[in-house]
Every structure is written in C-alpha cells, then in structure tokens.
DNA sequence: CCGTCTCTGTACGCTATCGCACATAGGACT
DNA sequence: AGTCCTATGTGCGATAGCGTACAGAGACGG
C-alpha cells in the first residue's frame, strides 16, 4: 500500500473519499520546496499545512546549544503541520525540507474546518498522527540502542521510501545533523556501506545500489515503523 | 495549572465541562494499579483506557533483544490508551505501571463514543496527544545528546511532578530499564546526586531532598516538556 | 588556468558508557 | 542466629562516538 509508486499524489489525499477531497481541491496550491527551506519554526504558528509529493520534510528538535536531532520524516505519505488540527497550533520542533521537490499547500484554517467536520479527513489525519507517534517513539529507542551504522541504514531506507528514484541529494554534513551525530561519523559509516557495494557516494549525491543489502543491515526500527505506517494508512483499514 | 495539588482528580477529567463529564462518570471505575502491571501490550488491543490518579504509567518501547526505553510518562495529567481514539486501536509500545496507585478505568468503546461526539472531550484528548508527541520528541533528543546524569534528573523530576509526595518507590534496576541504560550507570549517577545532597536513596526508596538542586542539574528537555504540557492543558487555553 | 570553497576522508587522543565480575549490605524468612 | 535474596556499590578492560585538526579532491567562478 505504501509502496512508492505514484508520486503524482499524496497518499493521504489519495485515501480521501472523492466527496471529501472535493471540498479541498480548489484550495490546494502546488508549491516548490527548496532544500533547507523551513516550513515551521519552533513555537511559531503555521499559516499553511503541507502535503509533500516528491519532497521530503524532516521534523527536527533543536536544542539551545544548536545541536539537533530528527524526530520524524514526512514524505508523500503524510502531512506537515499536525499541531494545527491537534489543537496546539504550535510545536517546539522545526520542519525543514530535506529533499527538494513539490507539495500541496493548504491554508491552516481550511484544514481545521475540514477536520472539525469530523468526517473521513479527521479519521485519516488521526491515524496518520498515530503513525507519526510510532515513528517518534522508535526514533527515541533507536537513538538509545543502535549504532550510527544502523541508524544511517534506517535513515537511508526511510528517505528512499519517500523518493521516486534511488538517488538522494544530501551531504554527509546534513545527514549528521539529522541523526544528531558528528559528520565524521557519517563519513565513516557511509564509507563502510560504500565498500560493501551497497551505495555509491559522490559529493552530496547518494545512489543506492543494493537495497536488500541495506535492509539486511538495518535495525528492526525501520521495519517496525514501516509496518505501522502500512497498517494505519491502508485502503482496507482506513475507512 | 499542572501543579500537583489535587490527586483526587485526573487533570483531563478535571478540565472537562460538567455536562461532558456527566456522560462518563457512571462508567468510570476506580482501580488499583500495582507496580509492574501491564496495561497494554505491543500490538494488542486494549479493552479499557486508564486515567491515572496517584499512579504513574510508563510507555515503553521494547526491542526484539529485550532492551527497552521509556518514551513517555503518563500520570494524573493524562490518559493511557491514546491509540484507541486515534484510530489505530493498537500500538507497538507497552504501558507498564511504574508507580503503584489508583486510576479511573473506562471501557474503550465508551471513550470512543464520547470522542466521536466531537465535543470538549475530543478537543481535550487531542491536545493531550500533542503534549505526548512533544514528550516523545524530547525524549528522542535527550537520548541522543544528554548524559545519564542529566537524564536521571529529568526522569526524577518528571516522575515527581506526577506524585503526591517527594518519595519515589523504584529500584535502580527499574530506572535503568526506563532510561535504557545499565543499572550500574544509574547507581553511579544516583550516587553523585546523593553525595550532592539532592536525594537520599535506600533500597528502592528515593527521597528527593533538594528539588531546586535537581532542577539546576537537569537538561533543558525537562522544562521544554513541562512548558508544553502547561500550555496545552490549561484552563484558559483548552476550551 | 588558478584560486577558492565545499565535500569527503583520515588520524589521534579523550570520555562516556558498556559488559562483566564481584563485593557489600539490608531485609525477610526459618 | 543463620540463610537467602535483592539492592546497591565498585572496579576493571573494551569500545563507540566525540572533538579537533588537517589533507585531498571535486566543483565553480574569475
């Protein structure tokens, strides 16, 4: 269900019944997201929510000293701006574009209106939020118990699942920021993967050559998250 | 707002308007929770949700090899069983009683009915869930960037905020399970706190002597979480 | 073609935490 | 009192990741 086959659509919108989607369609605005762009700052209210298409957005927790960690990845399967309909309006985390591309944008108020109609959209968004909860929880465990090697594999696979090709545009420096480790640590781990013939790395472009190989090295956290997304956001279960 | 003053009530129920509460009151059943009791197993549907009163419940992520990490603490300010109304019915995490005490219990279906009336209860539960999201996110960062010393302080303070007294019944072994570190690591950190005169430790009973001292040592994660709970679950903001 | 900048690779000592082993001590039960 | 169990303290060597420094190498503009 969540196989990355159709990047013309956002999975959430795709799961929405026609009638419900009809309310929103006229207000969906396609926008281009550039690498590093911020969609949401800590404690600031968002004017819009975003439904990524071929772009990836990272939710980051940034600390006072500037150190950061990614707490979740959002791609075509999700929405950026959960706090709007959850009622808090803001979050302490940031949303940064991690892979440039496109997204549908929707005025926050319009989303809230649709959400509070308590129909299919609400049910869908809540299920998605639960998937997000799982991703965050698993990130917390992974940060505690797994090596940088494993986490890098997890990160590559989670990102890859949200991209159309097998190439990723991302420097090691940025990956290090996401994982909350040193850049050198990423260099080393990526070097191992490259020597093993799983990826090929070149100045900010990562090509994944042997995906099954990555899957063999990744910790269980990847599959736990993936399985939960599949379960929660699946045609048969959702409606 | 979230000061631990009234442990006869659960803060969520307390925030609910009289009329809404009236629907539930006849079905709330006061139960005793014992240390180590499991309220929810990975992937299993819960029959009830729980509103802790003077008890504390930990949400744990357990891995295949048995290692675990606490991803959130739930006390009188919250509810155990978020996945029921979020639509997923189950979660991959476990809910374990970390401090014995009491809770109100409510049949899952009744909670869902109330939730889907899309009234005050729904708004409240969603705000609470957002607070939970923040707690998980902050746990993830904390696991990545902070020392065991700091995490122990955070854990003590978060637990203390949910308890009536200044004493905590908990062995170092169990704390280690929560934090996902070695027992010896906790022994060492707790030893430092004891030498500094902040706590006194005795075979599974921790007395907090100098709370401001703990607050001086804790990492920012504690206050980020606390502030967000206060903001989201506050009489003025909620309704 | 040259200088500059960004990205990647490598090396080295340092520290926190781990894994393990074992010692001590308080409580509970006989 | 003696025994056992559980909780805590301590002392290792091993190791993963950190901080720092620096070197090479591709890209890019003048």
Coordinates of C-alpha atoms (C1' of nucleotides) in Angstrom, one line a residue:
Chain A
X1 CA 0.0 0.0 0.0
X2 CA 2.7 2.4 0.9
X3 CA 5.0 1.4 -1.9
X4 CA 6.4 4.4 -3.5
X5 CA 4.7 4.0 -6.9
X6 CA 2.7 7.1 -7.5
X7 CA 4.4 10.3 -6.8
X8 CA 1.8 12.4 -8.6
X9 CA -0.3 12.1 -5.4
X10 CA 0.0 12.5 -1.7
X11 CA -1.1 9.3 -0.1
X12 CA -3.3 11.0 2.5
X13 CA -5.2 12.9 -0.1
X14 CA -5.3 9.8 -2.2
X15 CA -7.0 7.9 0.6
X16 CA -9.7 10.5 1.0
X17 CA -13.1 9.8 -0.5
X18 CA -14.0 11.8 -3.5
X19 CA -16.6 13.9 -1.8
X20 CA -14.3 14.9 1.0
X21 CA -11.5 15.6 -1.4
X22 CA -13.8 17.8 -3.4
X23 CA -14.0 20.3 -0.6
X24 CA -10.3 20.8 -0.5
X25 CA -9.2 20.5 -4.1
X26 CA -10.0 24.1 -5.1
X27 CA -7.8 25.3 -2.3
X28 CA -4.8 23.1 -2.7
X29 CA -1.9 25.0 -4.1
X30 CA 1.1 23.3 -5.6
X31 CA 4.3 24.8 -4.4
X32 CA 8.0 24.1 -4.8
X33 CA 10.0 23.3 -1.7
X34 CA 13.8 24.0 -1.8
X35 CA 16.4 22.2 0.2
X36 CA 16.8 23.6 3.7
X37 CA 13.6 25.7 3.5
X38 CA 11.8 25.9 6.8
X39 CA 8.1 25.2 6.9
X40 CA 7.7 25.6 10.6
X41 CA 9.7 27.2 13.3
X42 CA 9.7 26.3 17.0
X43 CA 6.7 27.9 18.7
X44 CA 5.6 29.7 15.7
X45 CA 2.1 29.3 14.2
X46 CA 2.0 27.9 10.7
X47 CA -0.2 29.6 8.2
X48 CA -0.4 26.5 6.0
X49 CA -0.1 22.8 6.2
X50 CA 1.8 20.9 3.5
X51 CA 1.1 17.6 1.7
X52 CA 4.5 16.6 0.3
X53 CA 4.5 14.9 -3.2
X54 CA 8.1 14.2 -4.3
X55 CA 9.7 16.2 -1.5
X56 CA 10.8 15.1 2.0
X57 CA 10.4 17.2 5.1
X58 CA 12.3 16.4 8.4
X59 CA 10.9 17.3 11.8
X60 CA 13.8 18.4 13.9
X61 CA 14.2 19.0 17.6
X62 CA 16.7 21.8 18.0
X63 CA 18.3 22.5 21.4
X64 CA 19.6 25.6 22.9
X65 CA 23.2 24.9 22.0
X66 CA 22.2 24.4 18.4
X67 CA 22.5 20.6 18.4
X68 CA 19.6 18.9 16.6
X69 CA 18.0 15.6 16.0
X70 CA 15.5 14.5 13.5
X71 CA 12.4 13.1 15.2
X72 CA 10.4 12.1 12.2
X73 CA 10.5 12.1 8.4
X74 CA 7.4 13.2 6.4
X75 CA 7.0 12.5 2.7
X76 CA 4.2 11.8 0.2
X77 CA 2.6 9.6 2.8
X78 CA 1.9 12.4 5.3
X79 CA 1.3 16.0 6.2
X80 CA 3.4 18.7 7.8
X81 CA 1.5 20.7 10.4
X82 CA -0.1 18.2 12.6
X83 CA -0.2 20.6 15.5
X84 CA -2.8 22.8 13.7
X85 CA -5.6 20.2 13.9
X86 CA -4.4 18.7 17.2
X87 CA -5.3 22.0 18.8
X88 CA -1.9 23.2 20.0
X89 CA -1.3 25.4 17.0
X90 CA 2.4 25.4 17.5
X91 CA 5.1 22.8 18.4
X92 CA 8.6 23.1 19.9
X93 CA 10.1 21.4 16.8
X94 CA 11.1 22.6 13.4
X95 CA 10.1 21.4 9.9
X96 CA 12.9 21.6 7.4
X97 CA 12.9 20.5 3.7
X98 CA 15.3 17.6 3.5
X99 CA 14.8 16.8 -0.1
X100 CA 13.7 19.4 -2.6
X101 CA 10.5 18.9 -4.6
X102 CA 6.9 19.7 -4.6
X103 CA 4.0 19.8 -2.2
X104 CA 0.4 20.8 -2.0
X105 CA -0.2 23.6 0.4
X106 CA -3.4 24.4 2.2
X107 CA -4.4 27.3 4.4
X108 CA -4.4 26.1 8.0
X109 CA -7.9 27.4 8.7
X110 CA -9.3 25.4 5.8
X111 CA -7.7 22.2 7.0
X112 CA -9.1 22.8 10.5
X113 CA -12.6 23.4 9.1
X114 CA -12.4 20.1 7.3
X115 CA -11.0 18.4 10.3
X116 CA -13.7 19.6 12.6
X117 CA -16.4 18.3 10.3
X118 CA -15.4 15.1 11.9
X119 CA -15.6 13.1 8.7
X120 CA -13.2 11.0 6.7
X121 CA -10.4 13.6 6.8
X122 CA -10.4 13.6 10.6
X123 CA -10.2 9.9 10.9
X124 CA -7.4 9.8 8.3
X125 CA -5.4 12.6 9.9
X126 CA -5.7 11.0 13.3
X127 CA -4.4 7.7 12.0
X128 CA -1.6 9.4 10.4
X129 CA -0.7 11.2 13.6
X130 CA -0.6 7.9 15.4
X131 CA 1.8 6.6 12.8
X132 CA 3.9 9.7 13.5
X133 CA 3.8 8.9 17.2
X134 CA 5.2 5.5 16.4
X135 CA 8.0 6.9 14.3
X136 CA 9.0 9.3 17.1
X137 CA 8.9 6.5 19.7
X138 CA 11.0 4.3 17.5
X139 CA 13.5 7.1 16.8
X140 CA 13.9 7.5 20.6
X141 CA 14.8 3.8 21.1
X142 CA 17.0 3.8 18.1
X143 CA 18.9 6.8 19.4
X144 CA 19.5 5.0 22.6
X145 CA 20.4 1.5 21.5
X146 CA 21.7 1.4 17.9
X147 CA 24.9 2.2 16.3
X148 CA 25.4 5.0 13.8
X149 CA 25.8 2.4 11.1
X150 CA 22.4 1.0 11.7
X151 CA 20.8 4.4 12.1
X152 CA 22.3 5.5 8.8
X153 CA 20.7 2.5 7.1
X154 CA 17.4 3.3 8.7
X155 CA 17.6 6.8 7.6
X156 CA 18.5 6.0 4.1
X157 CA 15.7 3.5 3.8
X158 CA 13.1 5.7 5.3
X159 CA 14.2 8.5 3.0
X160 CA 14.3 6.2 0.0
X161 CA 10.8 5.1 0.6
X162 CA 9.7 8.6 0.1
X163 CA 11.5 9.3 -3.1
X164 CA 10.8 8.4 -6.6
X165 CA 14.3 7.2 -7.6
X166 CA 17.1 5.5 -5.9
X167 CA 19.2 8.7 -5.6
X168 CA 19.3 11.0 -2.7
X169 CA 20.7 14.6 -2.8
X170 CA 22.2 15.1 0.6
X171 CA 25.6 15.9 2.0
X172 CA 27.1 13.9 4.9
X173 CA 27.1 17.1 6.9
X174 CA 23.3 17.3 6.7
X175 CA 22.7 13.7 7.4
X176 CA 24.8 14.1 10.5
X177 CA 22.5 17.0 11.6
X178 CA 19.5 14.8 11.1
X179 CA 20.9 11.9 13.0
X180 CA 22.4 14.1 15.7
X181 CA 25.9 12.7 15.2
X182 CA 29.3 14.0 14.0
X183 CA 29.8 14.5 10.3
X184 CA 32.9 12.2 10.6
X185 CA 30.7 9.5 12.0
X186 CA 28.6 9.6 8.9
X187 CA 31.6 9.6 6.7
X188 CA 32.9 6.5 8.3
X189 CA 29.6 4.6 8.3
X190 CA 28.9 5.7 4.7
X191 CA 32.3 4.5 3.8
X192 CA 31.6 1.1 5.1
X193 CA 28.4 0.9 3.1
X194 CA 30.2 2.1 0.0
X195 CA 33.0 -0.5 0.4
X196 CA 30.3 -3.1 0.8
X197 CA 28.9 -2.1 -2.5
X198 CA 25.5 -1.0 -1.1
X199 CA 25.7 2.7 -2.0
X200 CA 27.8 4.9 -4.1
X201 CA 28.6 8.3 -2.7
X202 CA 29.6 11.4 -4.6
X203 CA 29.7 14.9 -3.2
X204 CA 26.1 15.2 -2.0
X205 CA 24.6 12.5 -4.2
X206 CA 24.0 9.1 -2.8
X207 CA 22.9 6.3 -5.1
X208 CA 21.5 3.2 -3.5
X209 CA 22.8 0.2 -5.4
X210 CA 21.8 -2.7 -3.3
X211 CA 18.7 -2.0 -1.4
X212 CA 18.3 -5.5 0.0
X213 CA 21.8 -5.2 1.3
X214 CA 20.7 -2.1 3.3
X215 CA 17.7 -3.9 4.6
X216 CA 19.9 -6.7 5.8
X217 CA 22.0 -4.3 7.9
X218 CA 19.3 -2.0 9.3
X219 CA 18.0 -2.4 12.8
X220 CA 14.5 -3.5 13.5
X221 CA 13.4 0.1 13.9
X222 CA 12.9 0.5 10.2
X223 CA 10.5 -2.3 9.8
X224 CA 8.6 -1.5 13.0
X225 CA 7.9 2.0 11.6
X226 CA 7.1 0.8 8.1
X227 CA 4.8 -1.9 9.2
X228 CA 2.9 0.5 11.4
X229 CA 2.5 3.0 8.6
X230 CA 1.3 0.3 6.3
X231 CA -1.2 -0.9 8.9
X232 CA -2.5 2.5 9.8
X233 CA -2.7 4.0 6.3
X234 CA -4.1 1.3 4.2
X235 CA -7.2 1.4 2.0
X236 CA -8.8 -1.6 3.8
X237 CA -8.3 -0.3 7.3
X238 CA -8.8 3.4 7.0
X239 CA -12.4 4.0 6.0
Chain B
X1 CA -2.2 24.7 36.2
X2 CA -0.4 21.4 36.2
X3 CA 1.0 21.8 39.7
X4 CA 0.5 18.5 41.5
X5 CA -2.0 19.8 44.1
X6 CA -5.1 17.7 43.8
X7 CA -4.6 14.0 43.4
X8 CA -8.2 13.1 43.9
X9 CA -8.7 14.0 40.3
X10 CA -7.3 13.3 37.0
X11 CA -6.4 16.6 35.3
X12 CA -8.0 15.6 32.0
X13 CA -11.3 14.7 33.6
X14 CA -11.0 17.8 35.7
X15 CA -10.7 20.0 32.6
X16 CA -13.9 18.6 31.1
X17 CA -17.0 20.7 31.3
X18 CA -19.6 19.3 33.7
X19 CA -22.0 18.2 31.1
X20 CA -19.4 16.2 29.2
X21 CA -18.1 14.6 32.3
X22 CA -21.6 13.6 33.3
X23 CA -21.8 11.2 30.4
X24 CA -18.7 9.3 31.6
X25 CA -19.0 9.5 35.4
X26 CA -21.3 6.5 35.8
X27 CA -18.9 4.4 33.8
X28 CA -15.7 5.4 35.5
X29 CA -14.4 2.6 37.6
X30 CA -11.7 3.2 40.2
X31 CA -9.0 0.5 40.1
X32 CA -5.7 -0.1 41.9
X33 CA -2.6 -0.4 39.8
X34 CA 0.3 -2.4 41.1
X35 CA 4.0 -1.9 40.3
X36 CA 5.0 -3.6 37.1
X37 CA 1.4 -4.3 36.0
X38 CA 1.0 -4.1 32.2
X39 CA -1.9 -2.0 30.9
X40 CA -1.1 -2.5 27.3
X41 CA 1.0 -4.9 25.3
X42 CA 2.6 -4.4 22.0
X43 CA 0.1 -4.9 19.2
X44 CA -2.7 -5.9 21.5
X45 CA -6.0 -4.1 21.6
X46 CA -6.8 -2.5 25.0
X47 CA -10.2 -3.2 26.5
X48 CA -10.0 -0.1 28.7
X49 CA -8.3 3.3 28.9
X50 CA -6.9 4.5 32.2
X51 CA -6.9 7.9 33.8
X52 CA -4.2 7.7 36.4
X53 CA -4.8 9.5 39.7
X54 CA -1.9 8.9 42.1
X55 CA -0.2 6.3 39.9
X56 CA 2.4 6.6 37.1
X57 CA 2.4 4.6 33.9
X58 CA 5.4 4.4 31.6
X59 CA 5.1 3.9 27.9
X60 CA 8.0 1.7 26.9
X61 CA 9.3 0.7 23.5
X62 CA 10.7 -2.9 23.8
X63 CA 13.0 -4.3 21.2
X64 CA 13.5 -7.8 20.0
X65 CA 16.5 -8.4 22.2
X66 CA 14.6 -7.3 25.2
X67 CA 16.2 -3.9 25.6
X68 CA 13.8 -1.2 26.3
X69 CA 13.4 2.6 26.6
X70 CA 10.7 4.7 28.1
X71 CA 9.3 7.0 25.5
X72 CA 6.8 8.8 27.7
X73 CA 5.5 9.1 31.3
X74 CA 1.8 9.3 32.0
X75 CA 0.4 10.4 35.3
X76 CA -2.6 12.2 36.7
X77 CA -2.3 14.8 33.9
X78 CA -3.1 12.2 31.2
X79 CA -4.6 9.1 29.8
X80 CA -3.2 5.7 28.9
X81 CA -4.7 4.3 25.6
X82 CA -4.3 7.1 23.1
X83 CA -4.3 4.6 20.2
X84 CA -7.9 3.7 20.8
X85 CA -9.3 7.1 19.9
X86 CA -6.6 7.9 17.3
X87 CA -8.0 5.0 15.3
X88 CA -5.1 2.6 15.3
X89 CA -6.5 0.5 18.1
X90 CA -3.1 -0.8 19.0
X91 CA 0.5 0.5 19.3
X92 CA 3.9 -1.2 19.1
X93 CA 4.7 0.0 22.6
X94 CA 3.9 -1.2 26.1
X95 CA 2.3 0.5 29.1
X96 CA 3.7 -0.5 32.4
X97 CA 2.8 0.8 35.9
X98 CA 5.9 2.5 37.2
X99 CA 4.5 3.7 40.4
X100 CA 1.6 1.9 42.1
X101 CA -1.6 3.7 42.9
X102 CA -5.0 4.3 41.5
X103 CA -6.7 5.1 38.3
X104 CA -10.1 5.5 36.7
X105 CA -10.8 2.9 34.1
X106 CA -13.2 3.3 31.3
X107 CA -14.3 0.9 28.6
X108 CA -12.6 1.6 25.3
X109 CA -15.8 1.7 23.4
X110 CA -17.3 4.3 25.7
X111 CA -14.3 6.5 25.4
X112 CA -14.5 6.2 21.6
X113 CA -18.2 7.1 21.6
X114 CA -17.5 10.2 23.6
X115 CA -14.6 11.1 21.5
X116 CA -16.6 10.8 18.3
X117 CA -19.2 13.1 19.6
X118 CA -16.6 15.7 18.6
X119 CA -17.1 17.8 21.7
X120 CA -14.9 19.0 24.5
X121 CA -13.6 15.6 25.2
X122 CA -12.2 15.3 21.7
X123 CA -10.5 18.6 21.8
X124 CA -9.0 17.8 25.2
X125 CA -7.7 14.4 24.2
X126 CA -6.2 15.8 21.0
X127 CA -4.4 18.5 22.9
X128 CA -3.2 15.9 25.3
X129 CA -1.9 13.7 22.5
X130 CA 0.0 16.6 21.1
X131 CA 1.7 17.0 24.5
X132 CA 2.6 13.4 24.4
X133 CA 4.1 13.9 21.0
X134 CA 6.3 16.6 22.4
X135 CA 7.4 14.4 25.3
X136 CA 8.4 11.7 22.9
X137 CA 10.2 14.0 20.6
X138 CA 12.1 15.5 23.5
X139 CA 12.9 12.0 24.8
X140 CA 14.5 11.2 21.4
X141 CA 16.7 14.3 21.5
X142 CA 17.6 13.7 25.2
X143 CA 18.6 10.1 24.4
X144 CA 20.9 11.4 21.7
X145 CA 22.6 14.3 23.3
X146 CA 22.5 14.2 27.1
X147 CA 24.4 12.3 29.8
X148 CA 22.9 9.7 32.0
X149 CA 23.3 12.2 34.9
X150 CA 21.0 14.7 33.2
X151 CA 18.6 12.1 32.1
X152 CA 18.2 10.8 35.5
X153 CA 17.4 14.2 36.8
X154 CA 14.8 14.7 34.1
X155 CA 13.3 11.3 34.9
X156 CA 13.2 12.1 38.6
X157 CA 11.5 15.4 38.1
X158 CA 9.0 14.2 35.5
X159 CA 8.0 11.4 37.9
X160 CA 8.0 13.7 40.9
X161 CA 5.6 16.1 39.1
X162 CA 3.1 13.2 38.9
X163 CA 3.3 12.1 42.5
X164 CA 1.8 13.5 45.7
X165 CA 4.9 13.3 47.9
X166 CA 8.6 13.7 47.5
X167 CA 9.3 10.0 47.7
X168 CA 9.6 7.6 44.9
X169 CA 9.4 3.8 45.2
X170 CA 11.7 2.5 42.4
X171 CA 14.9 0.4 42.3
X172 CA 17.8 1.5 40.3
X173 CA 17.4 -1.6 38.1
X174 CA 13.9 -0.4 37.1
X175 CA 15.1 3.1 36.5
X176 CA 17.8 1.7 34.2
X177 CA 15.2 -0.1 32.2
X178 CA 13.2 3.1 31.8
X179 CA 16.2 5.1 30.7
X180 CA 17.6 2.3 28.6
X181 CA 21.0 2.3 30.3
X182 CA 22.9 -0.1 32.5
X183 CA 21.9 -0.5 36.1
X184 CA 25.5 0.5 37.2
X185 CA 25.2 3.7 35.3
X186 CA 22.2 4.6 37.3
X187 CA 24.0 3.6 40.5
X188 CA 26.8 5.9 39.7
X189 CA 24.6 8.9 38.7
X190 CA 22.3 8.5 41.7
X191 CA 25.5 8.3 43.9
X192 CA 26.5 11.7 42.6
X193 CA 23.1 13.1 43.4
X194 CA 23.2 11.6 46.8
X195 CA 26.7 13.0 47.6
X196 CA 25.5 16.4 46.4
X197 CA 22.7 16.1 49.0
X198 CA 19.9 16.3 46.4
X199 CA 18.3 12.9 47.0
X200 CA 18.6 10.1 49.6
X201 CA 18.5 6.6 48.4
X202 CA 17.6 3.5 50.2
X203 CA 16.8 0.1 48.7
X204 CA 14.1 1.1 46.3
X205 CA 13.0 4.3 48.0
X206 CA 14.2 7.6 46.7
X207 CA 13.5 10.7 48.7
X208 CA 14.0 14.0 46.9
X209 CA 15.6 16.4 49.4
X210 CA 16.6 19.4 47.2
X211 CA 14.3 19.8 44.3
X212 CA 15.7 23.1 43.1
X213 CA 19.1 21.4 43.1
X214 CA 17.8 18.8 40.7
X215 CA 16.3 21.5 38.5
X216 CA 19.7 23.2 38.4
X217 CA 21.3 20.0 37.0
X218 CA 18.6 18.8 34.6
X219 CA 18.9 19.4 30.9
X220 CA 16.5 21.7 29.1
X221 CA 14.4 18.7 28.0
X222 CA 12.5 18.7 31.3
X223 CA 11.4 22.3 31.0
X224 CA 10.5 22.1 27.3
X225 CA 8.2 19.2 28.1
X226 CA 6.7 20.8 31.2
X227 CA 6.1 24.1 29.5
X228 CA 4.3 22.4 26.6
X229 CA 2.1 20.4 28.9
X230 CA 1.2 23.6 30.8
X231 CA 0.5 25.4 27.6
X232 CA -1.6 22.7 26.1
X233 CA -3.6 21.6 29.1
X234 CA -4.5 24.7 30.8
X235 CA -8.0 26.0 31.8
X236 CA -7.6 29.2 29.7
X237 CA -6.5 27.6 26.6
X238 CA -8.3 24.3 26.4
X239 CA -12.0 25.2 26.0
Chain C
dC1 C1' 44.3 28.0 -15.5
dC2 C1' 44.2 29.4 -10.9
dG3 C1' 42.2 30.3 -6.5
dT4 C1' 38.6 29.3 -3.5
dC5 C1' 35.1 26.8 -1.5
dT6 C1' 32.7 22.7 -0.3
dC7 C1' 32.6 18.0 0.5
dT8 C1' 34.9 13.9 1.9
dG9 C1' 38.5 11.1 4.1
dT10 C1' 41.7 10.1 7.9
dA11 C1' 44.1 10.3 12.2
dC12 C1' 44.5 10.7 17.3
dG13 C1' 43.6 11.3 22.0
dC14 C1' 39.6 11.7 25.1
dT15 C1' 35.4 10.4 27.5
dA16 C1' 31.1 8.2 28.5
dT17 C1' 29.1 4.2 28.6
dC18 C1' 29.1 -0.8 28.2
dG19 C1' 29.7 -5.6 29.7
dC20 C1' 31.2 -8.3 33.2
dA21 C1' 32.7 -9.8 37.6
dC22 C1' 32.3 -9.5 42.2
dA23 C1' 31.9 -7.4 46.9
dT24 C1' 28.8 -5.5 50.4
dA25 C1' 24.7 -4.7 52.8
dG26 C1' 19.8 -4.5 54.2
dG27 C1' 15.5 -7.3 54.8
dA28 C1' 12.9 -11.2 55.2
dC29 C1' 12.1 -15.7 56.5
dT30 C1' 13.2 -20.0 59.2
Chain D
dA1 C1' 21.3 -16.5 64.7
dG2 C1' 21.8 -18.2 60.2
dT3 C1' 20.4 -18.2 55.4
dC4 C1' 19.0 -16.3 51.3
dC5 C1' 17.5 -12.9 48.2
dT6 C1' 17.5 -8.5 46.5
dA7 C1' 19.5 -3.9 46.0
dT8 C1' 23.5 -1.3 45.8
dG9 C1' 28.4 -0.1 45.2
dT10 C1' 32.9 -0.8 42.7
dG11 C1' 36.4 -1.9 39.7
dC12 C1' 38.1 -3.4 35.7
dG13 C1' 39.1 -3.6 30.3
dA14 C1' 36.7 -2.7 25.8
dT15 C1' 34.6 0.3 22.6
dA16 C1' 31.7 3.7 20.2
dG17 C1' 31.4 8.1 19.4
dC18 C1' 33.3 12.9 20.3
dG19 C1' 36.3 17.0 19.3
dT20 C1' 39.8 18.6 16.8
dA21 C1' 43.0 19.0 13.2
dC22 C1' 44.2 18.5 8.7
dA23 C1' 44.7 16.7 3.9
dG24 C1' 43.0 15.6 -0.6
dA25 C1' 39.6 16.2 -4.2
dG26 C1' 35.8 17.8 -7.0
dA27 C1' 33.2 22.0 -8.4
dC28 C1' 33.0 26.6 -9.7
dG29 C1' 33.9 31.3 -10.8
dG30 C1' 37.1 34.7 -12.5

